[in-house]
mmCIF file of C-alpha atoms in Angstrom:
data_model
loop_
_atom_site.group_PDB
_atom_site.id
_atom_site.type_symbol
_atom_site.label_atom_id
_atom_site.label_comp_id
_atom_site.label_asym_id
_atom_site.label_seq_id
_atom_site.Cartn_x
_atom_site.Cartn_y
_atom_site.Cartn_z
ATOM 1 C CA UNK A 1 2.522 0.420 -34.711
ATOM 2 C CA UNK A 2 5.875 -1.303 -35.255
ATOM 3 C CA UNK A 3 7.637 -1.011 -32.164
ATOM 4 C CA UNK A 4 7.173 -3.294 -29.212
ATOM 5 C CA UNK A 5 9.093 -1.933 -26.354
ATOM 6 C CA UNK A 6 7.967 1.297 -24.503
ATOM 7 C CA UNK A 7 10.072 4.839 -26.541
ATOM 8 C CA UNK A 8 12.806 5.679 -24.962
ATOM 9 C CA UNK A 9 12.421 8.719 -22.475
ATOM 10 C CA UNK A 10 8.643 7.888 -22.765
ATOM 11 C CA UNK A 11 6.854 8.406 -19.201
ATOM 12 C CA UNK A 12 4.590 5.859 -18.302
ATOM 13 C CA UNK A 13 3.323 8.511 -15.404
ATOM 14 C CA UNK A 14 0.486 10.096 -16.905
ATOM 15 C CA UNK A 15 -0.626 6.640 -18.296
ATOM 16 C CA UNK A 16 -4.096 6.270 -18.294
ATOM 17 C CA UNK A 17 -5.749 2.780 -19.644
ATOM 18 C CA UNK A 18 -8.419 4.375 -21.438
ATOM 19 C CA UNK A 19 -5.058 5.496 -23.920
ATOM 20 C CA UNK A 20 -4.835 1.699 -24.366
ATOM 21 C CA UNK A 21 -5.934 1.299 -28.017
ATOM 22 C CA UNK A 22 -7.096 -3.139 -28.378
ATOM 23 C CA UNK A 23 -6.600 -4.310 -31.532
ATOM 24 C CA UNK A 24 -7.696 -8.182 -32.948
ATOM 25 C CA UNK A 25 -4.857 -10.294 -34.856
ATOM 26 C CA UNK A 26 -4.595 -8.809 -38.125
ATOM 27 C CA UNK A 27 -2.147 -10.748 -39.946
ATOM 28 C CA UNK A 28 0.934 -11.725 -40.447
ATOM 29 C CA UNK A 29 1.537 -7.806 -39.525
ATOM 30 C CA UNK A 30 1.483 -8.561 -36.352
ATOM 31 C CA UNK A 31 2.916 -11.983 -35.653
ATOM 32 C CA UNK A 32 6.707 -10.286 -34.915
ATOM 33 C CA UNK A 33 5.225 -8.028 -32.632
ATOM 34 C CA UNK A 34 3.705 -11.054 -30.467
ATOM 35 C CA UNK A 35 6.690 -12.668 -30.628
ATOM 36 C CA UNK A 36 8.836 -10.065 -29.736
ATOM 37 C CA UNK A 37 6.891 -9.414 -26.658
ATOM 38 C CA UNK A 38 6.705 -12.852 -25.703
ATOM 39 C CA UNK A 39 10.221 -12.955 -26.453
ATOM 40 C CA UNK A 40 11.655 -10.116 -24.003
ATOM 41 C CA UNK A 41 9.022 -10.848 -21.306
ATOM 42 C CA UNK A 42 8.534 -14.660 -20.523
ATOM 43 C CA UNK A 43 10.892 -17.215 -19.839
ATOM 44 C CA UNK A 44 9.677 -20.305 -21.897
ATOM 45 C CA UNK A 45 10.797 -19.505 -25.382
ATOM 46 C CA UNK A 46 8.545 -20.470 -28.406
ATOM 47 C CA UNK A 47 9.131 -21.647 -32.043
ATOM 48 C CA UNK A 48 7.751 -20.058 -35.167
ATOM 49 C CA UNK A 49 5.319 -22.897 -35.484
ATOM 50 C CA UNK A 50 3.712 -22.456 -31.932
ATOM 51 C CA UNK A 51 2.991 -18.565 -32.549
ATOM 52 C CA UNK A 52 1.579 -19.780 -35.943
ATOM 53 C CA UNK A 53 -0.297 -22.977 -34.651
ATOM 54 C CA UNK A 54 -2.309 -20.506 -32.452
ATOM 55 C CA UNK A 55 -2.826 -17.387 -34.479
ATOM 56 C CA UNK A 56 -3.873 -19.168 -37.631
ATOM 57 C CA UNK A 57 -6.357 -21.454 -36.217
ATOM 58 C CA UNK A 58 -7.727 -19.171 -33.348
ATOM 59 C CA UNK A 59 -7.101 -15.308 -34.790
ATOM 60 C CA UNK A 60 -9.859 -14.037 -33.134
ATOM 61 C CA UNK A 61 -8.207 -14.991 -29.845
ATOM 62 C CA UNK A 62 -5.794 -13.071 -30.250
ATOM 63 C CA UNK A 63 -5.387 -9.454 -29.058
ATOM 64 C CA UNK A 64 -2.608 -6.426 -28.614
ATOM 65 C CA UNK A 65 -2.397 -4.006 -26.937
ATOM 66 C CA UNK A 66 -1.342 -0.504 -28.579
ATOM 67 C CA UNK A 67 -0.406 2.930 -26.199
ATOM 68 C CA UNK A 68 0.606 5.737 -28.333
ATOM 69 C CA UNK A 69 1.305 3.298 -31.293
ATOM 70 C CA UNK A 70 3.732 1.445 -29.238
ATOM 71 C CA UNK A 71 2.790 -2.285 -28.428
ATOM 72 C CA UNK A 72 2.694 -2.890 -24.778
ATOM 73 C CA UNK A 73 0.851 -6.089 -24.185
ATOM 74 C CA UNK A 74 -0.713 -8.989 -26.126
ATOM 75 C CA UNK A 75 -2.451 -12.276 -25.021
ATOM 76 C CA UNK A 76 -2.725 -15.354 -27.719
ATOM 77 C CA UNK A 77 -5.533 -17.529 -26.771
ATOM 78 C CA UNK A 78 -7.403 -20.975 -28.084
ATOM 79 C CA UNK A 79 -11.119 -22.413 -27.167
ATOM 80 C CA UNK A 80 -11.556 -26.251 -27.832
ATOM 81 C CA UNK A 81 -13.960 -29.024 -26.902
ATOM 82 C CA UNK A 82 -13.932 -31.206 -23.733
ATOM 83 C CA UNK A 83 -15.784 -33.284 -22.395
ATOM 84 C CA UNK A 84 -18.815 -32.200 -24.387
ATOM 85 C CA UNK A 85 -18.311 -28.541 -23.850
ATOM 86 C CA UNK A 86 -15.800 -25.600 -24.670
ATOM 87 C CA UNK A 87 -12.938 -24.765 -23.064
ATOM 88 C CA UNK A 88 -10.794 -21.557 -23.464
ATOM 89 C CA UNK A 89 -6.876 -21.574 -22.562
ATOM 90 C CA UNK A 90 -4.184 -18.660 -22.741
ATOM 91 C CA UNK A 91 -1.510 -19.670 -24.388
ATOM 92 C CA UNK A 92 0.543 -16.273 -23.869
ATOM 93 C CA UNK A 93 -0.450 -13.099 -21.788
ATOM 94 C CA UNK A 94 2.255 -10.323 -21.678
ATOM 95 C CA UNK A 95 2.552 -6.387 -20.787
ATOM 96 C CA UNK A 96 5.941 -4.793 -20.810
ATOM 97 C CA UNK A 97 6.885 -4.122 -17.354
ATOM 98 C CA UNK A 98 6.287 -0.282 -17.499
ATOM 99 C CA UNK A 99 2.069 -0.983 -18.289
ATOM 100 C CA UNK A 100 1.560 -3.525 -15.560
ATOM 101 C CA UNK A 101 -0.879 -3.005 -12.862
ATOM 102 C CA UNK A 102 -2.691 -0.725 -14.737
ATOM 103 C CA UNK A 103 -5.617 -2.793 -15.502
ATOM 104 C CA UNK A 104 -4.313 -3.710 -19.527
ATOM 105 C CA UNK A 105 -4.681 -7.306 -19.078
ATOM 106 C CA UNK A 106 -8.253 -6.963 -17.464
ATOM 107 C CA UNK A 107 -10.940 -8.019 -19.487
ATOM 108 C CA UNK A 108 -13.953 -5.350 -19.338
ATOM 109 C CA UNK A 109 -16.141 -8.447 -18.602
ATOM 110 C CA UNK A 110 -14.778 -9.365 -15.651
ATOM 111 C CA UNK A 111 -16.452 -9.453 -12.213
ATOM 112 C CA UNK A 112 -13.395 -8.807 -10.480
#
């Protein structure tokens, strides 16, 4: 589970997203994989202390997103009050080009 770009030569073909193994933050483990995604796929680029500030007070907002022990995707998340109730926000949501539109960033409780 170390690398975070797709194998080379790897087909993304016979991809299907029940292969998609979703894993919660685990640790420090996993903190250069986020980054790295975020890293190669979005254009606003983050500090050390931003990945930190959300995975150590929100962990279990934070997911990845594993096919064949590769990490494709990940989405870093916070919930907070306002206004008297909770609100959730996504900080980051990425999936390497090759996994998109393939349903990975759907969440299995949506109505959509």
């Amino acid at each position: 589970m170390e690398a975070a770009t797709a194998n080379e030569g790897e087909s993304t073909a016979e991809f299907q997203g029940s292969d998609i193994e979703y894993v919660s933050y685990g640790g420090e483990h996993h903190l250069p994989l986020i980054m790295r995604l975020v890293d190669e796929e979005l254009s606003e680029p983050y500090s050390i202390f931003t990945y930190r500030y959300f995975v150590y007070l929100w962990p279990q907002l934070s997911f990845l997103a594993f096919y064949r022990g590769t990490c494709v995707g990940t989405v870093v998340c916070k919930m907070g009050e306002h206004r008297n109730t909770f609100r959730g926000y996504i900080a980051m949501l990425v999936v390497l080009k090759p996994y998109r539109g393939r349903g990975i960033g759907l969440s299995p409780l949506s109505p959509f």
